[in-house]
PDB file of C-alpha atoms in Angstrom:
ATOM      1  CA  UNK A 293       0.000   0.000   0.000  1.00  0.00           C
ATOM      2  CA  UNK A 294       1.304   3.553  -0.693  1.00  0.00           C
ATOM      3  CA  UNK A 295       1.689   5.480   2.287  1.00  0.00           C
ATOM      4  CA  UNK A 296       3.062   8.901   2.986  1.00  0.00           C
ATOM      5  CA  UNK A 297       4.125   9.690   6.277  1.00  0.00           C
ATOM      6  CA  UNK A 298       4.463  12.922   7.691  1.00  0.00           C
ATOM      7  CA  UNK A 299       6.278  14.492  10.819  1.00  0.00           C
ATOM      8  CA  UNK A 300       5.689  16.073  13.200  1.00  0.00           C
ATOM      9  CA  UNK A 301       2.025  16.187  13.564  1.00  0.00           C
ATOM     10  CA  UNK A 302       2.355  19.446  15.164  1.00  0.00           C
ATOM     11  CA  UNK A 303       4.278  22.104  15.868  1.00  0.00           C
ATOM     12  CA  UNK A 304       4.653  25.549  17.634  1.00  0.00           C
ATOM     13  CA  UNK A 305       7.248  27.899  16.717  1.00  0.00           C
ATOM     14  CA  UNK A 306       7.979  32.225  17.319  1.00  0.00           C
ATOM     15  CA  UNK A 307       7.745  34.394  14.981  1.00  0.00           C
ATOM     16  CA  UNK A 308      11.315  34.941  12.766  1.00  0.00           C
ATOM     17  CA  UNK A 309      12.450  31.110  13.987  1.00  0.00           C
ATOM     18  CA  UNK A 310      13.063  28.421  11.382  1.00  0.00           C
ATOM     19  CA  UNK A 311      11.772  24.914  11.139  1.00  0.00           C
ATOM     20  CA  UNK A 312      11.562  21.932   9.249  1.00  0.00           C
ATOM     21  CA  UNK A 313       8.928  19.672   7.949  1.00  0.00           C
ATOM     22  CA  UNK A 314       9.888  15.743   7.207  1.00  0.00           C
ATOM     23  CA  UNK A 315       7.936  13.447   4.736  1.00  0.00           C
ATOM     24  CA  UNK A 316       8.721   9.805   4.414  1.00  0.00           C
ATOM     25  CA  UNK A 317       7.028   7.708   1.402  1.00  0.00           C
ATOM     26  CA  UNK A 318       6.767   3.972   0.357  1.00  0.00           C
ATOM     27  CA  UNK A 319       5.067   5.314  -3.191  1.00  0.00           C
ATOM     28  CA  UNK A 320       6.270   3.215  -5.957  1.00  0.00           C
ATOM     29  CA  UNK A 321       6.880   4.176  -8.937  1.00  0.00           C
ATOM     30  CA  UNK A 322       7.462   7.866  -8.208  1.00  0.00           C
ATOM     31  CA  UNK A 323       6.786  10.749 -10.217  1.00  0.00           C
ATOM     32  CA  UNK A 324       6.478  13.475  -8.054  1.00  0.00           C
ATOM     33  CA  UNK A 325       6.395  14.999  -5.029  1.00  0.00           C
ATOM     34  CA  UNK A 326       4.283  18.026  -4.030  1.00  0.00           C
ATOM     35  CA  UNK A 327       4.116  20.498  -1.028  1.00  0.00           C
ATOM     36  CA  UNK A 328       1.073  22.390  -0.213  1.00  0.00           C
ATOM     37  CA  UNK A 329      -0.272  24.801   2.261  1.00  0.00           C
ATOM     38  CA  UNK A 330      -3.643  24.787   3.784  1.00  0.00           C
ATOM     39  CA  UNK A 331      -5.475  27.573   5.776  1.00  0.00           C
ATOM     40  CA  UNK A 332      -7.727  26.348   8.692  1.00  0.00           C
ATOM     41  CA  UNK A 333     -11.046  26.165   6.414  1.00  0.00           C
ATOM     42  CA  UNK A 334      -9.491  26.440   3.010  1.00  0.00           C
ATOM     43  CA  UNK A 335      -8.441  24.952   0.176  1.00  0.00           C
ATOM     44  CA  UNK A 336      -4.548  23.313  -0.163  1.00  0.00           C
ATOM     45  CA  UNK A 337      -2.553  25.797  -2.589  1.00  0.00           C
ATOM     46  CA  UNK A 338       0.554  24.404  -4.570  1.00  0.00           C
ATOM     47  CA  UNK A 339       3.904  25.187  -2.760  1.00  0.00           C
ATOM     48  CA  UNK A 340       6.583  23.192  -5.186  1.00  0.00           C
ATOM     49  CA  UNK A 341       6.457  20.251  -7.043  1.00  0.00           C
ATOM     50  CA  UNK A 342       9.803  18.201  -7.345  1.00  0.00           C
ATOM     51  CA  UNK A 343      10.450  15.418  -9.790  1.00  0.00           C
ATOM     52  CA  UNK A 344      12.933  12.383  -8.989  1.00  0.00           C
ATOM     53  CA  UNK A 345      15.954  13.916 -10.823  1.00  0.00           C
ATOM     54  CA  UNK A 346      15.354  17.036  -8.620  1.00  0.00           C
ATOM     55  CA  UNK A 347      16.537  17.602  -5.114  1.00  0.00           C
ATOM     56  CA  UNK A 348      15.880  21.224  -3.981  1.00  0.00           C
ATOM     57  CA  UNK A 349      13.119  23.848  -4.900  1.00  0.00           C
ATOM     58  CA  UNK A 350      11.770  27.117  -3.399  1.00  0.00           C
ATOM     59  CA  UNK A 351       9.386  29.629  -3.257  1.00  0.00           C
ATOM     60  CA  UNK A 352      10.035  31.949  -1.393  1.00  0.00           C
ATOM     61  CA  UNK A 353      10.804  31.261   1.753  1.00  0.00           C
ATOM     62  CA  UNK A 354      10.166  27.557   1.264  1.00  0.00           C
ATOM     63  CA  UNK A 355      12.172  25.262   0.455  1.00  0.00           C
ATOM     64  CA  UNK A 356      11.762  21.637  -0.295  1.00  0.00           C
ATOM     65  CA  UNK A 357      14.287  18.852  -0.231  1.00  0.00           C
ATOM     66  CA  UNK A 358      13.738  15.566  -1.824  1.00  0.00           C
ATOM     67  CA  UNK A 359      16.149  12.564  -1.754  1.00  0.00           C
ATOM     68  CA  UNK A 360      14.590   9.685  -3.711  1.00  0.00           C
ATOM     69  CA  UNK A 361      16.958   7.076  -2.827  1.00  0.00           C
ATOM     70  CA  UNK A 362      16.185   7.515   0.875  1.00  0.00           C
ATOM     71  CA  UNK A 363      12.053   8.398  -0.103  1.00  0.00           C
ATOM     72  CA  UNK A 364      12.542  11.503   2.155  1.00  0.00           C
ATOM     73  CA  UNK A 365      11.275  15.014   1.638  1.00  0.00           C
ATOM     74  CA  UNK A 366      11.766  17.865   3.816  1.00  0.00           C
ATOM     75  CA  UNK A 367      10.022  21.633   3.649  1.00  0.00           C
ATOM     76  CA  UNK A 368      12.036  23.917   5.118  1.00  0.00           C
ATOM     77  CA  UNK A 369      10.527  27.758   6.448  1.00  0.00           C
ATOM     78  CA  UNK A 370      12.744  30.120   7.097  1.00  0.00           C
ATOM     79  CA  UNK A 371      12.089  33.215   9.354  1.00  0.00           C
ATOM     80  CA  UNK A 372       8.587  32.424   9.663  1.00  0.00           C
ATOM     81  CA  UNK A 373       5.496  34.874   9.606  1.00  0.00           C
ATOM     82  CA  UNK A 374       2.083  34.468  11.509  1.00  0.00           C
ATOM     83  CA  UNK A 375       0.937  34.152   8.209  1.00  0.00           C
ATOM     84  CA  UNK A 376       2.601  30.605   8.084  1.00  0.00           C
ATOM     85  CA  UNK A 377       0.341  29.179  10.365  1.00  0.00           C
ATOM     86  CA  UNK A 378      -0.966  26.135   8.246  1.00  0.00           C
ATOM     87  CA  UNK A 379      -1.478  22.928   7.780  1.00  0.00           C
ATOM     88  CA  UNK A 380       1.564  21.635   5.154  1.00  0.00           C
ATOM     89  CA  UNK A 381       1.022  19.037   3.086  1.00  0.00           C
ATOM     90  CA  UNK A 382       2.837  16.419   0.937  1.00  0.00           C
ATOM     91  CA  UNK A 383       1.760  14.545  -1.876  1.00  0.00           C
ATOM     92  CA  UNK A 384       3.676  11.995  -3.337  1.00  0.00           C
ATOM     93  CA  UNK A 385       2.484  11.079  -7.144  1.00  0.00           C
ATOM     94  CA  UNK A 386       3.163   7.910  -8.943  1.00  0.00           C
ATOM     95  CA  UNK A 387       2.708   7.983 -12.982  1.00  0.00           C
ATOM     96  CA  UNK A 388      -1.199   7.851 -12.849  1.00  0.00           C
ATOM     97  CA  UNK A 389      -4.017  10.106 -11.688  1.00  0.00           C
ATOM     98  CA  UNK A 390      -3.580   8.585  -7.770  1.00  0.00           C
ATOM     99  CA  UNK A 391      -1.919  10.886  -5.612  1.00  0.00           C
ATOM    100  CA  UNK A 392      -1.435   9.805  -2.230  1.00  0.00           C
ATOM    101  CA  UNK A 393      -1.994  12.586   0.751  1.00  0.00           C
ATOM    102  CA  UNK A 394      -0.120  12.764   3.650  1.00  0.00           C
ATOM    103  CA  UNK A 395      -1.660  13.793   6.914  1.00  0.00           C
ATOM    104  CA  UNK A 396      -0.344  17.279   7.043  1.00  0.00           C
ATOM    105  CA  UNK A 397       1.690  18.752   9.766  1.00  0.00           C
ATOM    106  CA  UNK A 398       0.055  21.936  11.870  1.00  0.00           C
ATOM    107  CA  UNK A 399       2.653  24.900  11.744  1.00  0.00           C
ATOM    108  CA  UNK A 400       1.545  27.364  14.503  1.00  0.00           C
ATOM    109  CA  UNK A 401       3.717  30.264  14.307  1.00  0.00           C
ATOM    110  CA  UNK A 402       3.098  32.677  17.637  1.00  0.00           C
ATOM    111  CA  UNK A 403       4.286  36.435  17.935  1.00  0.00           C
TER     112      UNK A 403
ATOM    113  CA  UNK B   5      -9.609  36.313 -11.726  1.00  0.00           C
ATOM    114  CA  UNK B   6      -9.669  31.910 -12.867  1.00  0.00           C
ATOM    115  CA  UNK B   7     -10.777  29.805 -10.067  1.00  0.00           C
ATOM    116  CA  UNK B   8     -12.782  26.922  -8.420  1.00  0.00           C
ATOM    117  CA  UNK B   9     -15.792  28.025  -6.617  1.00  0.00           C
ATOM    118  CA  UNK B  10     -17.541  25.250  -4.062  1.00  0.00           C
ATOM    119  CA  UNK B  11     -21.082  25.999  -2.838  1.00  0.00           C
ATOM    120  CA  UNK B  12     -22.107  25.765  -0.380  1.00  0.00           C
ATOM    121  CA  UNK B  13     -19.411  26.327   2.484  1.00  0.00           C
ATOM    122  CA  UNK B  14     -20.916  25.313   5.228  1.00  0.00           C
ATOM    123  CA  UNK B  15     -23.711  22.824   4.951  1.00  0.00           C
ATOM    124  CA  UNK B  16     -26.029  20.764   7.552  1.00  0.00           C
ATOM    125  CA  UNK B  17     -28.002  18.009   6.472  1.00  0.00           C
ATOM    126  CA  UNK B  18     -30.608  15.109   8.453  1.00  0.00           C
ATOM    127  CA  UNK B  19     -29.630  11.856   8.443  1.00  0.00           C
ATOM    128  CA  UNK B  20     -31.683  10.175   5.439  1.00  0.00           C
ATOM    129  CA  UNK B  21     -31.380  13.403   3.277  1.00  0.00           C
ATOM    130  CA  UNK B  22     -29.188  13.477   0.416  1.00  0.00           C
ATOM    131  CA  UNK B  23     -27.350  16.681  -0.477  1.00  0.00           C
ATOM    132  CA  UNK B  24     -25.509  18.053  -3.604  1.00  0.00           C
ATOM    133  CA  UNK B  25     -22.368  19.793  -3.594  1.00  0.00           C
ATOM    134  CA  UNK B  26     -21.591  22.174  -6.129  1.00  0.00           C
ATOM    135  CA  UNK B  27     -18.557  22.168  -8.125  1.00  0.00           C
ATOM    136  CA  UNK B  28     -17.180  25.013 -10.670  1.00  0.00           C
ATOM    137  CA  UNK B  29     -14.336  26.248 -12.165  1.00  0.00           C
ATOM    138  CA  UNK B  30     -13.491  28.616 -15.361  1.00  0.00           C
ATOM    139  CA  UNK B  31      -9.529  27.212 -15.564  1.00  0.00           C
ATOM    140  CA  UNK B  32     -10.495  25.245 -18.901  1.00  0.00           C
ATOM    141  CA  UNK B  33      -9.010  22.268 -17.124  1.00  0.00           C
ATOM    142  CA  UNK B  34     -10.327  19.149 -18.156  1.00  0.00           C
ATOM    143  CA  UNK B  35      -9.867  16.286 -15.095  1.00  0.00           C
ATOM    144  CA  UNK B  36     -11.928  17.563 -12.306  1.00  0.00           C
ATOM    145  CA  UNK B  37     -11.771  15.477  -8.586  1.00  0.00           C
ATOM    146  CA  UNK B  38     -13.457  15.617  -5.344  1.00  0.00           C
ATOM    147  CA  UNK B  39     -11.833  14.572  -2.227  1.00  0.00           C
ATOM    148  CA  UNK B  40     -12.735  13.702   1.177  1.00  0.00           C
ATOM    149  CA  UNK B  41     -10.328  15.227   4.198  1.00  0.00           C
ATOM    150  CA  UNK B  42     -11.139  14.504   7.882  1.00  0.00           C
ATOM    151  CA  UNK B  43      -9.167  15.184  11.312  1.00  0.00           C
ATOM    152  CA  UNK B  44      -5.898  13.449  11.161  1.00  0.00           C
ATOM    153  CA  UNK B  45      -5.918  11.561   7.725  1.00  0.00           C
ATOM    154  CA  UNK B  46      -4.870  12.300   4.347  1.00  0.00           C
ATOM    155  CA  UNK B  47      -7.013  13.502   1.518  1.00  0.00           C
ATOM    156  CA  UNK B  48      -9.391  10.724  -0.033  1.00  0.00           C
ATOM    157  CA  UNK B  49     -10.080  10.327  -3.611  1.00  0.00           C
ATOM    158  CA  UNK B  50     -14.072  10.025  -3.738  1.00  0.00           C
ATOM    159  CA  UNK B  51     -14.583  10.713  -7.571  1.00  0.00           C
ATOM    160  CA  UNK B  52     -12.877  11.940 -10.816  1.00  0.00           C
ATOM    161  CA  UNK B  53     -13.267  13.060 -14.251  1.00  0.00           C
ATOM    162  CA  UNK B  54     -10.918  13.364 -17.150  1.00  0.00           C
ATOM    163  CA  UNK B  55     -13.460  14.210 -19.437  1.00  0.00           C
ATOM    164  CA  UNK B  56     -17.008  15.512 -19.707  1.00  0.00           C
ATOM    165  CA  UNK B  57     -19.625  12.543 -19.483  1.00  0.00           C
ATOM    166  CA  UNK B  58     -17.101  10.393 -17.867  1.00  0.00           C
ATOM    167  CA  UNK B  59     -16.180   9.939 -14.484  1.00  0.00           C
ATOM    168  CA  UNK B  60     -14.373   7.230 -12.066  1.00  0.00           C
ATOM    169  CA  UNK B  61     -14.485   5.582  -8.983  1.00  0.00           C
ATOM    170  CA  UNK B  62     -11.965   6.581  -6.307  1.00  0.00           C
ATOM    171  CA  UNK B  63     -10.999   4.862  -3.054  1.00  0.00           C
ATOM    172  CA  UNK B  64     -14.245   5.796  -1.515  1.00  0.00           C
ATOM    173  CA  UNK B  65     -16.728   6.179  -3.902  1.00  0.00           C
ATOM    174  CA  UNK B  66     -19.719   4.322  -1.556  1.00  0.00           C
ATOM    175  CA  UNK B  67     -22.666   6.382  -1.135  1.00  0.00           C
ATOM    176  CA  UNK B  68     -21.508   9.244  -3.559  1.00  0.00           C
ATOM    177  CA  UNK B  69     -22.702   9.698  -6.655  1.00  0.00           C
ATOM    178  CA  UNK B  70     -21.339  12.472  -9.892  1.00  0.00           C
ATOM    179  CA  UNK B  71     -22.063  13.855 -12.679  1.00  0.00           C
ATOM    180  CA  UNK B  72     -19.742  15.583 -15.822  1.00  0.00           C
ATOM    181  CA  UNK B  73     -22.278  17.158 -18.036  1.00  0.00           C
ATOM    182  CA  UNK B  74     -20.198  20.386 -18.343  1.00  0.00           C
ATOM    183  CA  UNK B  75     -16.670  21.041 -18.750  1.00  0.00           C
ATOM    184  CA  UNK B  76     -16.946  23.517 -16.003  1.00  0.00           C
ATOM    185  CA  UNK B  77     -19.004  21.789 -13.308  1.00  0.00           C
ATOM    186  CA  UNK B  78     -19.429  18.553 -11.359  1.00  0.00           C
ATOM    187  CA  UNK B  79     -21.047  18.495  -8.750  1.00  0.00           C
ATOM    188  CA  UNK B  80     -21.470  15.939  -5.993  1.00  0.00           C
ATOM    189  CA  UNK B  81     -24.379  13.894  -4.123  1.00  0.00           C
ATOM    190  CA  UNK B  82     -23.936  13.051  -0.949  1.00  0.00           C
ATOM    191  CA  UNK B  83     -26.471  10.093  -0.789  1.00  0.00           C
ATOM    192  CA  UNK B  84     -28.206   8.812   2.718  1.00  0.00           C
ATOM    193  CA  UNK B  85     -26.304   5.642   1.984  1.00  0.00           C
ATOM    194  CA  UNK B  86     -23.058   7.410   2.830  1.00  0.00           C
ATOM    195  CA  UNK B  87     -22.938   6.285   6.485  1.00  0.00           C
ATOM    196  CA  UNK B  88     -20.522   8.995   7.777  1.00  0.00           C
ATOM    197  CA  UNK B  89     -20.891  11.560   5.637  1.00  0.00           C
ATOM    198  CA  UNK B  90     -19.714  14.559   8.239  1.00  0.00           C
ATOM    199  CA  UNK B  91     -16.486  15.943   6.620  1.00  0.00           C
ATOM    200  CA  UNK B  92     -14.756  18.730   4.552  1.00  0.00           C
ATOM    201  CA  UNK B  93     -15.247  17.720   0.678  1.00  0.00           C
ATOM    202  CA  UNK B  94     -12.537  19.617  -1.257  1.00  0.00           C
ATOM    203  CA  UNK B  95     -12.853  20.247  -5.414  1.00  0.00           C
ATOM    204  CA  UNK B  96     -10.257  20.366  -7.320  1.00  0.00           C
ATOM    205  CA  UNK B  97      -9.071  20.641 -11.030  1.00  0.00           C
ATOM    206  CA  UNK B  98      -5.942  19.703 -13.429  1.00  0.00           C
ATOM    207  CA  UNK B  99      -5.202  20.480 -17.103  1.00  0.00           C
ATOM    208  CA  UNK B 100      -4.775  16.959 -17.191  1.00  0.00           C
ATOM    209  CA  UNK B 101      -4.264  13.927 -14.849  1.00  0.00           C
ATOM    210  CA  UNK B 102      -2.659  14.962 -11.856  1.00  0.00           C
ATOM    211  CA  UNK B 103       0.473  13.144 -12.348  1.00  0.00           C
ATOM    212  CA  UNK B 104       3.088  14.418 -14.224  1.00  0.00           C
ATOM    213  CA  UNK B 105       3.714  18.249 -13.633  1.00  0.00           C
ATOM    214  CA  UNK B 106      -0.503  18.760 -13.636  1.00  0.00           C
ATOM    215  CA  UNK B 107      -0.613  20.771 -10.696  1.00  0.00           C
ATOM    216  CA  UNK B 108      -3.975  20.256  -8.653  1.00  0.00           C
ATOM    217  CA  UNK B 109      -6.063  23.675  -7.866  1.00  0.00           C
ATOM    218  CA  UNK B 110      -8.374  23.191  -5.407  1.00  0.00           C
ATOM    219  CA  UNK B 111     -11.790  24.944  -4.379  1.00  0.00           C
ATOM    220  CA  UNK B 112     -11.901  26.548  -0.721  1.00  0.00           C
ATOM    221  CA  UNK B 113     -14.043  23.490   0.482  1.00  0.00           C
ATOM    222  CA  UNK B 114     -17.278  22.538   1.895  1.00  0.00           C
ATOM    223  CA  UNK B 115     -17.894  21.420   5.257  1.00  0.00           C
ATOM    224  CA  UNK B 116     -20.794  19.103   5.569  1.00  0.00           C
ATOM    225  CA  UNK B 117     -22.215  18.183   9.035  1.00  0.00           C
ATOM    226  CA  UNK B 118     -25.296  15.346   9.359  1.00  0.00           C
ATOM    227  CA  UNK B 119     -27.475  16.078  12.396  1.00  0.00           C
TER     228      UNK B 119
END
């Protein structure tokens, strides 16, 4: 079964700190991995998206990691904003239409 | 401004009652989805749509029912067979299959809640 893992669940961080997201997957075959965000009540809006043969991406002051030997992706947010309090997604795509969700993990970023 | 638009937001329904969720968007994308997110799990696949008058089963597709007969719309039915139907049912839309670099854009969601 493909799985996507995601860790930690939650998290609680001040305002200007850094942090890191981790996403482990057992998808197979790969095509892609995606980051999103998702507002409390909202929709999940595209981050990145990363192919195998690529191992770093930003946007902004996100960046995602992705080491497909290891099936390990990271988001990384630097000098975080109230406005990053989310829930962050990762979606791990093999080469048809079923994407498999991870569980999210709950940034709350406090002043 | 192109978009998905998901009517209505908040919605409460009887048990034995089924309910339709709308489903628009004006991206000219043609695979359309609808997905199922509750507290603590990932995003379910109920339904999908590559085309117009075609549409798939996803993982969950029990007591859910679709329809494709625009480009731009698909809406969903929540039947009274769905036995837990109390969740967030997210839209969303691709230029093509969402694999590959198809990016999914998803509508702001609509929470349904079954007295």
């Amino acid at each position: 079964k493909n799985q996507v893992e995601q860790s930690p669940q939650s998290l609680i961080i001040l305002e200007g700190k850094n942090c890191t997201l981790q996403c482990n997957y057992t998808v197979s075959p790969f095509s892609n991995l995606r980051w999103y965000k998702q507002d409390t009540g909202r929709g999940p809006v595209s981050l990145t998206i990363m192919t195998f043969s690529e191992n770093t991406k930003s946007n902004g002051r996100y960046t995602a990691t992705l080491d497909a030997d290891t099936k390990q992706s990271s988001l990384h947010i630097t000098a975080s904003q109230l406005s990053d309090s989310a829930s962050y997604i990762c979606v791990v795509s093999p080469n048809d239409y079923k994407l498999s969700f991870g569980a999210g993990t709950t940034v709350t970023v406090r002043a | 401004d192109g978009g998905i638009t998901q009517s209505p937001k908040y919605l409460f329904r009887k048990e034995g009652q089924n309910v339709t969720l709308s489903c628009e968007q004006n991206l000219n994308h043609d695979a359309m989805y609808w997905y199922r997110q509750d507290p603590g799990q990932g995003l379910r696949l109920i339904y999908y749509s590559q085309i117009v008058n075609d549409f798939q089963k996803g993982d969950i597709a029990e007591g859910y029912s679709v329809s494709r007969e625009k480009k731009e719309s698909f809406p969903l039915t929540v039947t009274s067979a769905q036995k837990n139907p109390t969740a967030f049912y997210l839209c969303a839309s691709s230029r093509g299959l969402a694999s590959g670099a198809n990016v999914l854009t998803f509508g702001a969601g609509s929470r349904l809640t079954v007295l």
